[in-house]
């Protein structure tokens, strides 16, 4: 009988504690990340996915925090130097108006960046890999045309994200075969790694908060995969309504 009383008391305490623990857990799990992919200058010709639409997306998603494609030092000095117009025109002013914290998550090294640009130009004019360049360059042109007529939900879907990933993986495969062009792959991966790490820090320092990551669509697949691997909740188009709550 003593053992039964002991077990009963333990069970009662456990259930009682769970009543306090569960609501806290539910509150924290309501946070997470949604990555919206900007298409930079292509917003100008987009029939639906315009610069104005980027502002509407911010208002609809109503995030607690905005992470944007710029370096933190340019957020700190309020210059937003080099920030893509996708986010500079409407998203950032709306976040400022609503007094939402803004974090710059980009990383850049000027010397490496210059080398990266020179090597890309050289690679795109290299006749030895012209068929491969034309292939993934053609994929870019096709996606470009698609972006002109489609809207936020289609452009940010898993399917387009996966196509973008396939394009980049093929590009990296081609460039990795060359000791010279391999630097392009290394630099882009280094930049993406820093971006993910910067987002991770924001999420960890703001538990339970809804974080909107506004960044060029080229980075979207990498960010989503790496954040999920780190155990961070990532929302997609199909469950975006949960992010809005």
PDB file of C-alpha atoms in Angstrom:
ATOM      1  CA  UNK A   1       0.000   0.000   0.000  1.00  0.00           C
ATOM      2  CA  UNK A   2       2.891   2.348   0.796  1.00  0.00           C
ATOM      3  CA  UNK A   3       4.326   1.755  -2.663  1.00  0.00           C
ATOM      4  CA  UNK A   4       0.949   2.514  -4.269  1.00  0.00           C
ATOM      5  CA  UNK A   5       0.671   5.785  -2.341  1.00  0.00           C
ATOM      6  CA  UNK A   6       4.207   6.732  -3.374  1.00  0.00           C
ATOM      7  CA  UNK A   7       3.493   6.057  -7.048  1.00  0.00           C
ATOM      8  CA  UNK A   8       0.193   7.926  -6.837  1.00  0.00           C
ATOM      9  CA  UNK A   9       1.868  10.963  -5.280  1.00  0.00           C
ATOM     10  CA  UNK A  10       4.631  10.924  -7.898  1.00  0.00           C
ATOM     11  CA  UNK A  11       2.068  10.693 -10.699  1.00  0.00           C
ATOM     12  CA  UNK A  12       0.040  13.550  -9.222  1.00  0.00           C
ATOM     13  CA  UNK A  13       3.105  15.776  -8.970  1.00  0.00           C
ATOM     14  CA  UNK A  14       4.145  14.902 -12.534  1.00  0.00           C
ATOM     15  CA  UNK A  15       0.711  15.737 -13.934  1.00  0.00           C
ATOM     16  CA  UNK A  16       0.600  18.933 -11.914  1.00  0.00           C
ATOM     17  CA  UNK A  17       3.971  20.053 -13.210  1.00  0.00           C
ATOM     18  CA  UNK A  18       2.969  19.244 -16.782  1.00  0.00           C
ATOM     19  CA  UNK A  19       0.067  21.655 -16.516  1.00  0.00           C
ATOM     20  CA  UNK A  20       2.574  24.440 -15.981  1.00  0.00           C
ATOM     21  CA  UNK A  21       5.196  23.212 -18.439  1.00  0.00           C
ATOM     22  CA  UNK A  22       2.961  22.506 -21.449  1.00  0.00           C
ATOM     23  CA  UNK A  23       1.593  26.037 -21.983  1.00  0.00           C
ATOM     24  CA  UNK A  24       5.133  27.422 -21.890  1.00  0.00           C
ATOM     25  CA  UNK A  25       6.251  24.894 -24.493  1.00  0.00           C
ATOM     26  CA  UNK A  26       3.276  25.714 -26.717  1.00  0.00           C
ATOM     27  CA  UNK A  27       4.144  29.397 -26.552  1.00  0.00           C
ATOM     28  CA  UNK A  28       7.753  28.819 -27.581  1.00  0.00           C
ATOM     29  CA  UNK A  29       6.807  26.477 -30.411  1.00  0.00           C
ATOM     30  CA  UNK A  30       4.684  29.246 -31.958  1.00  0.00           C
ATOM     31  CA  UNK A  31       7.894  30.978 -33.049  1.00  0.00           C
ATOM     32  CA  UNK A  32      10.027  30.059 -36.018  1.00  0.00           C
ATOM     33  CA  UNK A  33      11.356  31.308 -39.319  1.00  0.00           C
ATOM     34  CA  UNK A  34       9.845  32.046 -42.706  1.00  0.00           C
ATOM     35  CA  UNK A  35      12.223  32.796 -45.576  1.00  0.00           C
ATOM     36  CA  UNK A  36      10.840  35.045 -48.298  1.00  0.00           C
ATOM     37  CA  UNK A  37      12.906  35.065 -51.476  1.00  0.00           C
ATOM     38  CA  UNK A  38      13.340  38.388 -53.204  1.00  0.00           C
ATOM     39  CA  UNK A  39      13.982  38.506 -56.955  1.00  0.00           C
ATOM     40  CA  UNK A  40      15.812  41.850 -56.899  1.00  0.00           C
ATOM     41  CA  UNK A  41      15.514  43.891 -60.119  1.00  0.00           C
ATOM     42  CA  UNK A  42      13.088  41.360 -61.575  1.00  0.00           C
ATOM     43  CA  UNK A  43      10.427  42.749 -59.230  1.00  0.00           C
ATOM     44  CA  UNK A  44      10.292  45.743 -61.598  1.00  0.00           C
ATOM     45  CA  UNK A  45       8.738  43.713 -64.429  1.00  0.00           C
ATOM     46  CA  UNK A  46       6.728  41.342 -62.257  1.00  0.00           C
ATOM     47  CA  UNK A  47       2.976  41.593 -62.785  1.00  0.00           C
ATOM     48  CA  UNK A  48       2.169  40.381 -59.278  1.00  0.00           C
ATOM     49  CA  UNK A  49       5.373  39.894 -57.267  1.00  0.00           C
ATOM     50  CA  UNK A  50       6.230  43.593 -57.236  1.00  0.00           C
ATOM     51  CA  UNK A  51       8.152  45.757 -54.786  1.00  0.00           C
ATOM     52  CA  UNK A  52       4.805  46.803 -53.353  1.00  0.00           C
ATOM     53  CA  UNK A  53       3.894  43.156 -52.844  1.00  0.00           C
ATOM     54  CA  UNK A  54       6.956  42.716 -50.647  1.00  0.00           C
ATOM     55  CA  UNK A  55       5.521  45.352 -48.325  1.00  0.00           C
ATOM     56  CA  UNK A  56       2.142  43.619 -48.330  1.00  0.00           C
ATOM     57  CA  UNK A  57       3.826  40.325 -47.427  1.00  0.00           C
ATOM     58  CA  UNK A  58       5.457  41.937 -44.396  1.00  0.00           C
ATOM     59  CA  UNK A  59       2.100  43.274 -43.233  1.00  0.00           C
ATOM     60  CA  UNK A  60       0.317  39.959 -43.792  1.00  0.00           C
ATOM     61  CA  UNK A  61       2.939  37.855 -42.031  1.00  0.00           C
ATOM     62  CA  UNK A  62       3.283  40.398 -39.224  1.00  0.00           C
ATOM     63  CA  UNK A  63       6.632  39.084 -37.925  1.00  0.00           C
ATOM     64  CA  UNK A  64       8.124  39.955 -34.561  1.00  0.00           C
ATOM     65  CA  UNK A  65      11.568  40.370 -36.119  1.00  0.00           C
ATOM     66  CA  UNK A  66      12.878  41.169 -39.606  1.00  0.00           C
ATOM     67  CA  UNK A  67      16.181  39.683 -40.748  1.00  0.00           C
ATOM     68  CA  UNK A  68      17.288  41.276 -43.988  1.00  0.00           C
ATOM     69  CA  UNK A  69      19.991  40.891 -46.626  1.00  0.00           C
ATOM     70  CA  UNK A  70      22.375  43.554 -45.441  1.00  0.00           C
ATOM     71  CA  UNK A  71      25.305  43.693 -43.047  1.00  0.00           C
ATOM     72  CA  UNK A  72      24.591  44.511 -39.418  1.00  0.00           C
ATOM     73  CA  UNK A  73      26.930  47.511 -39.473  1.00  0.00           C
ATOM     74  CA  UNK A  74      24.661  49.140 -42.060  1.00  0.00           C
ATOM     75  CA  UNK A  75      21.640  48.552 -39.844  1.00  0.00           C
ATOM     76  CA  UNK A  76      23.504  50.077 -36.917  1.00  0.00           C
ATOM     77  CA  UNK A  77      24.387  53.251 -38.839  1.00  0.00           C
ATOM     78  CA  UNK A  78      20.916  53.340 -40.487  1.00  0.00           C
ATOM     79  CA  UNK A  79      22.478  53.657 -43.956  1.00  0.00           C
ATOM     80  CA  UNK A  80      21.387  50.209 -45.180  1.00  0.00           C
ATOM     81  CA  UNK A  81      24.221  50.378 -47.697  1.00  0.00           C
ATOM     82  CA  UNK A  82      23.959  47.713 -50.390  1.00  0.00           C
ATOM     83  CA  UNK A  83      20.564  46.473 -49.220  1.00  0.00           C
ATOM     84  CA  UNK A  84      18.530  45.111 -52.159  1.00  0.00           C
ATOM     85  CA  UNK A  85      15.677  47.379 -53.206  1.00  0.00           C
ATOM     86  CA  UNK A  86      13.248  44.461 -52.697  1.00  0.00           C
ATOM     87  CA  UNK A  87      13.505  45.034 -48.964  1.00  0.00           C
ATOM     88  CA  UNK A  88      14.640  48.655 -48.790  1.00  0.00           C
ATOM     89  CA  UNK A  89      11.590  50.145 -50.514  1.00  0.00           C
ATOM     90  CA  UNK A  90       8.745  48.854 -48.330  1.00  0.00           C
ATOM     91  CA  UNK A  91       9.737  46.117 -45.870  1.00  0.00           C
ATOM     92  CA  UNK A  92      12.318  48.006 -43.855  1.00  0.00           C
ATOM     93  CA  UNK A  93      10.245  51.220 -43.559  1.00  0.00           C
ATOM     94  CA  UNK A  94       7.247  49.158 -42.425  1.00  0.00           C
ATOM     95  CA  UNK A  95       9.350  47.330 -39.825  1.00  0.00           C
ATOM     96  CA  UNK A  96      10.654  50.671 -38.580  1.00  0.00           C
ATOM     97  CA  UNK A  97       7.146  52.105 -38.427  1.00  0.00           C
ATOM     98  CA  UNK A  98       5.926  49.102 -36.426  1.00  0.00           C
ATOM     99  CA  UNK A  99       9.048  49.273 -34.229  1.00  0.00           C
ATOM    100  CA  UNK A 100      10.045  45.718 -35.100  1.00  0.00           C
ATOM    101  CA  UNK A 101      13.697  44.812 -34.517  1.00  0.00           C
ATOM    102  CA  UNK A 102      15.744  44.618 -37.719  1.00  0.00           C
ATOM    103  CA  UNK A 103      18.882  42.492 -38.015  1.00  0.00           C
ATOM    104  CA  UNK A 104      21.393  42.496 -40.840  1.00  0.00           C
ATOM    105  CA  UNK A 105      22.333  38.899 -41.581  1.00  0.00           C
ATOM    106  CA  UNK A 106      24.538  39.208 -44.649  1.00  0.00           C
ATOM    107  CA  UNK A 107      28.285  38.678 -44.793  1.00  0.00           C
ATOM    108  CA  UNK A 108      30.744  40.046 -47.296  1.00  0.00           C
ATOM    109  CA  UNK A 109      34.485  40.270 -47.799  1.00  0.00           C
ATOM    110  CA  UNK A 110      35.465  42.955 -50.303  1.00  0.00           C
ATOM    111  CA  UNK A 111      38.691  41.335 -51.488  1.00  0.00           C
ATOM    112  CA  UNK A 112      37.135  37.902 -51.875  1.00  0.00           C
ATOM    113  CA  UNK A 113      34.012  39.445 -53.385  1.00  0.00           C
ATOM    114  CA  UNK A 114      36.031  41.173 -56.102  1.00  0.00           C
ATOM    115  CA  UNK A 115      37.814  37.916 -56.917  1.00  0.00           C
ATOM    116  CA  UNK A 116      34.478  36.088 -56.993  1.00  0.00           C
ATOM    117  CA  UNK A 117      33.036  38.559 -59.497  1.00  0.00           C
ATOM    118  CA  UNK A 118      36.102  38.387 -61.766  1.00  0.00           C
ATOM    119  CA  UNK A 119      36.111  34.597 -61.778  1.00  0.00           C
ATOM    120  CA  UNK A 120      32.402  34.420 -62.549  1.00  0.00           C
ATOM    121  CA  UNK A 121      32.864  36.717 -65.536  1.00  0.00           C
ATOM    122  CA  UNK A 122      35.758  34.589 -66.733  1.00  0.00           C
ATOM    123  CA  UNK A 123      33.821  31.347 -66.264  1.00  0.00           C
ATOM    124  CA  UNK A 124      30.816  32.616 -68.204  1.00  0.00           C
ATOM    125  CA  UNK A 125      33.118  33.356 -71.165  1.00  0.00           C
ATOM    126  CA  UNK A 126      35.061  30.097 -70.923  1.00  0.00           C
ATOM    127  CA  UNK A 127      34.406  28.106 -74.114  1.00  0.00           C
ATOM    128  CA  UNK A 128      35.578  24.890 -72.419  1.00  0.00           C
ATOM    129  CA  UNK A 129      32.474  24.861 -70.213  1.00  0.00           C
ATOM    130  CA  UNK A 130      30.123  26.739 -72.550  1.00  0.00           C
ATOM    131  CA  UNK A 131      27.542  23.893 -72.775  1.00  0.00           C
ATOM    132  CA  UNK A 132      27.264  23.737 -68.980  1.00  0.00           C
ATOM    133  CA  UNK A 133      27.132  27.524 -68.648  1.00  0.00           C
ATOM    134  CA  UNK A 134      24.376  27.656 -71.259  1.00  0.00           C
ATOM    135  CA  UNK A 135      22.435  24.955 -69.414  1.00  0.00           C
ATOM    136  CA  UNK A 136      22.233  26.528 -65.978  1.00  0.00           C
ATOM    137  CA  UNK A 137      22.156  29.990 -67.523  1.00  0.00           C
ATOM    138  CA  UNK A 138      19.146  28.855 -69.538  1.00  0.00           C
ATOM    139  CA  UNK A 139      17.467  27.612 -66.362  1.00  0.00           C
ATOM    140  CA  UNK A 140      17.954  31.072 -64.898  1.00  0.00           C
ATOM    141  CA  UNK A 141      16.309  32.683 -67.940  1.00  0.00           C
ATOM    142  CA  UNK A 142      13.348  30.286 -67.727  1.00  0.00           C
ATOM    143  CA  UNK A 143      12.876  31.020 -64.021  1.00  0.00           C
ATOM    144  CA  UNK A 144      13.167  34.716 -64.795  1.00  0.00           C
ATOM    145  CA  UNK A 145      10.256  34.508 -67.221  1.00  0.00           C
ATOM    146  CA  UNK A 146       8.243  32.500 -64.699  1.00  0.00           C
ATOM    147  CA  UNK A 147       8.747  35.166 -62.045  1.00  0.00           C
ATOM    148  CA  UNK A 148       7.204  37.823 -64.297  1.00  0.00           C
ATOM    149  CA  UNK A 149       3.758  36.233 -64.250  1.00  0.00           C
ATOM    150  CA  UNK A 150       3.595  34.365 -60.938  1.00  0.00           C
ATOM    151  CA  UNK A 151       2.963  35.579 -57.412  1.00  0.00           C
ATOM    152  CA  UNK A 152       4.462  35.175 -53.949  1.00  0.00           C
ATOM    153  CA  UNK A 153       2.963  31.747 -53.231  1.00  0.00           C
ATOM    154  CA  UNK A 154       4.201  30.136 -56.448  1.00  0.00           C
ATOM    155  CA  UNK A 155       7.645  31.736 -56.475  1.00  0.00           C
ATOM    156  CA  UNK A 156       8.318  30.791 -52.841  1.00  0.00           C
ATOM    157  CA  UNK A 157       6.923  27.264 -53.125  1.00  0.00           C
ATOM    158  CA  UNK A 158       9.001  24.190 -52.316  1.00  0.00           C
ATOM    159  CA  UNK A 159       8.965  23.257 -56.002  1.00  0.00           C
ATOM    160  CA  UNK A 160      10.603  26.442 -57.250  1.00  0.00           C
ATOM    161  CA  UNK A 161      12.983  26.341 -54.284  1.00  0.00           C
ATOM    162  CA  UNK A 162      13.994  22.807 -55.279  1.00  0.00           C
ATOM    163  CA  UNK A 163      14.503  23.863 -58.907  1.00  0.00           C
ATOM    164  CA  UNK A 164      16.748  26.676 -57.717  1.00  0.00           C
ATOM    165  CA  UNK A 165      18.690  24.227 -55.587  1.00  0.00           C
ATOM    166  CA  UNK A 166      19.159  21.881 -58.559  1.00  0.00           C
ATOM    167  CA  UNK A 167      20.423  24.765 -60.690  1.00  0.00           C
ATOM    168  CA  UNK A 168      22.957  25.813 -58.065  1.00  0.00           C
ATOM    169  CA  UNK A 169      24.126  22.279 -57.332  1.00  0.00           C
ATOM    170  CA  UNK A 170      24.800  21.732 -61.025  1.00  0.00           C
ATOM    171  CA  UNK A 171      26.681  25.039 -61.198  1.00  0.00           C
ATOM    172  CA  UNK A 172      28.758  24.060 -58.170  1.00  0.00           C
ATOM    173  CA  UNK A 173      29.472  20.658 -59.693  1.00  0.00           C
ATOM    174  CA  UNK A 174      30.782  22.306 -62.862  1.00  0.00           C
ATOM    175  CA  UNK A 175      32.901  24.928 -61.101  1.00  0.00           C
ATOM    176  CA  UNK A 176      34.287  22.428 -58.593  1.00  0.00           C
ATOM    177  CA  UNK A 177      35.989  20.551 -61.425  1.00  0.00           C
ATOM    178  CA  UNK A 178      38.305  23.513 -61.960  1.00  0.00           C
ATOM    179  CA  UNK A 179      40.951  24.471 -59.360  1.00  0.00           C
ATOM    180  CA  UNK A 180      40.470  28.100 -60.400  1.00  0.00           C
ATOM    181  CA  UNK A 181      36.668  28.264 -60.450  1.00  0.00           C
ATOM    182  CA  UNK A 182      36.364  26.250 -57.243  1.00  0.00           C
ATOM    183  CA  UNK A 183      36.822  29.535 -55.402  1.00  0.00           C
ATOM    184  CA  UNK A 184      33.373  30.626 -56.641  1.00  0.00           C
ATOM    185  CA  UNK A 185      31.793  27.670 -54.861  1.00  0.00           C
ATOM    186  CA  UNK A 186      33.841  28.183 -51.705  1.00  0.00           C
ATOM    187  CA  UNK A 187      33.002  31.881 -51.476  1.00  0.00           C
ATOM    188  CA  UNK A 188      29.261  31.380 -52.005  1.00  0.00           C
ATOM    189  CA  UNK A 189      29.188  28.588 -49.431  1.00  0.00           C
ATOM    190  CA  UNK A 190      31.159  30.724 -46.979  1.00  0.00           C
ATOM    191  CA  UNK A 191      28.694  33.565 -47.386  1.00  0.00           C
ATOM    192  CA  UNK A 192      25.689  31.268 -46.958  1.00  0.00           C
ATOM    193  CA  UNK A 193      27.264  29.698 -43.880  1.00  0.00           C
ATOM    194  CA  UNK A 194      27.682  33.115 -42.238  1.00  0.00           C
ATOM    195  CA  UNK A 195      24.108  34.082 -43.143  1.00  0.00           C
ATOM    196  CA  UNK A 196      22.726  30.938 -41.496  1.00  0.00           C
ATOM    197  CA  UNK A 197      24.872  31.475 -38.418  1.00  0.00           C
ATOM    198  CA  UNK A 198      23.639  35.060 -38.101  1.00  0.00           C
ATOM    199  CA  UNK A 199      20.010  33.919 -38.347  1.00  0.00           C
ATOM    200  CA  UNK A 200      20.650  31.172 -35.803  1.00  0.00           C
ATOM    201  CA  UNK A 201      21.916  33.729 -33.295  1.00  0.00           C
ATOM    202  CA  UNK A 202      18.843  35.910 -33.791  1.00  0.00           C
ATOM    203  CA  UNK A 203      16.515  32.945 -33.256  1.00  0.00           C
ATOM    204  CA  UNK A 204      18.354  31.716 -30.151  1.00  0.00           C
ATOM    205  CA  UNK A 205      18.385  35.191 -28.621  1.00  0.00           C
ATOM    206  CA  UNK A 206      14.664  35.652 -29.290  1.00  0.00           C
ATOM    207  CA  UNK A 207      12.892  32.401 -28.307  1.00  0.00           C
ATOM    208  CA  UNK A 208       9.273  32.080 -29.343  1.00  0.00           C
ATOM    209  CA  UNK A 209       9.487  34.990 -31.796  1.00  0.00           C
ATOM    210  CA  UNK A 210       8.354  34.909 -35.417  1.00  0.00           C
ATOM    211  CA  UNK A 211      11.332  35.774 -37.601  1.00  0.00           C
ATOM    212  CA  UNK A 212      10.911  36.845 -41.218  1.00  0.00           C
ATOM    213  CA  UNK A 213      14.067  36.395 -43.273  1.00  0.00           C
ATOM    214  CA  UNK A 214      14.022  38.605 -46.384  1.00  0.00           C
ATOM    215  CA  UNK A 215      16.810  37.618 -48.747  1.00  0.00           C
ATOM    216  CA  UNK A 216      17.584  36.921 -52.388  1.00  0.00           C
ATOM    217  CA  UNK A 217      15.840  33.771 -53.568  1.00  0.00           C
ATOM    218  CA  UNK A 218      19.208  32.260 -54.515  1.00  0.00           C
ATOM    219  CA  UNK A 219      19.906  31.740 -50.792  1.00  0.00           C
ATOM    220  CA  UNK A 220      16.479  30.428 -49.790  1.00  0.00           C
ATOM    221  CA  UNK A 221      16.997  26.666 -50.181  1.00  0.00           C
ATOM    222  CA  UNK A 222      20.338  26.690 -48.352  1.00  0.00           C
ATOM    223  CA  UNK A 223      19.009  28.701 -45.418  1.00  0.00           C
ATOM    224  CA  UNK A 224      15.898  26.563 -45.002  1.00  0.00           C
ATOM    225  CA  UNK A 225      17.807  23.283 -45.098  1.00  0.00           C
ATOM    226  CA  UNK A 226      20.528  24.356 -42.689  1.00  0.00           C
ATOM    227  CA  UNK A 227      18.122  25.907 -40.180  1.00  0.00           C
ATOM    228  CA  UNK A 228      16.013  22.749 -40.174  1.00  0.00           C
ATOM    229  CA  UNK A 229      19.160  20.683 -39.615  1.00  0.00           C
ATOM    230  CA  UNK A 230      19.844  22.876 -36.575  1.00  0.00           C
ATOM    231  CA  UNK A 231      16.404  22.047 -35.196  1.00  0.00           C
ATOM    232  CA  UNK A 232      14.908  25.462 -35.918  1.00  0.00           C
ATOM    233  CA  UNK A 233      11.271  25.568 -36.992  1.00  0.00           C
ATOM    234  CA  UNK A 234      11.018  26.649 -40.634  1.00  0.00           C
ATOM    235  CA  UNK A 235       7.648  27.502 -42.134  1.00  0.00           C
ATOM    236  CA  UNK A 236       6.776  26.949 -45.789  1.00  0.00           C
ATOM    237  CA  UNK A 237       4.009  28.234 -48.036  1.00  0.00           C
ATOM    238  CA  UNK A 238       1.717  25.325 -47.183  1.00  0.00           C
ATOM    239  CA  UNK A 239       1.771  26.123 -43.448  1.00  0.00           C
ATOM    240  CA  UNK A 240       2.243  29.867 -43.645  1.00  0.00           C
ATOM    241  CA  UNK A 241      -1.080  30.471 -41.880  1.00  0.00           C
ATOM    242  CA  UNK A 242       0.476  29.005 -38.723  1.00  0.00           C
ATOM    243  CA  UNK A 243       3.283  31.551 -38.960  1.00  0.00           C
ATOM    244  CA  UNK A 244       0.761  34.402 -39.094  1.00  0.00           C
ATOM    245  CA  UNK A 245      -0.832  33.392 -35.764  1.00  0.00           C
TER     246      UNK A 245
END
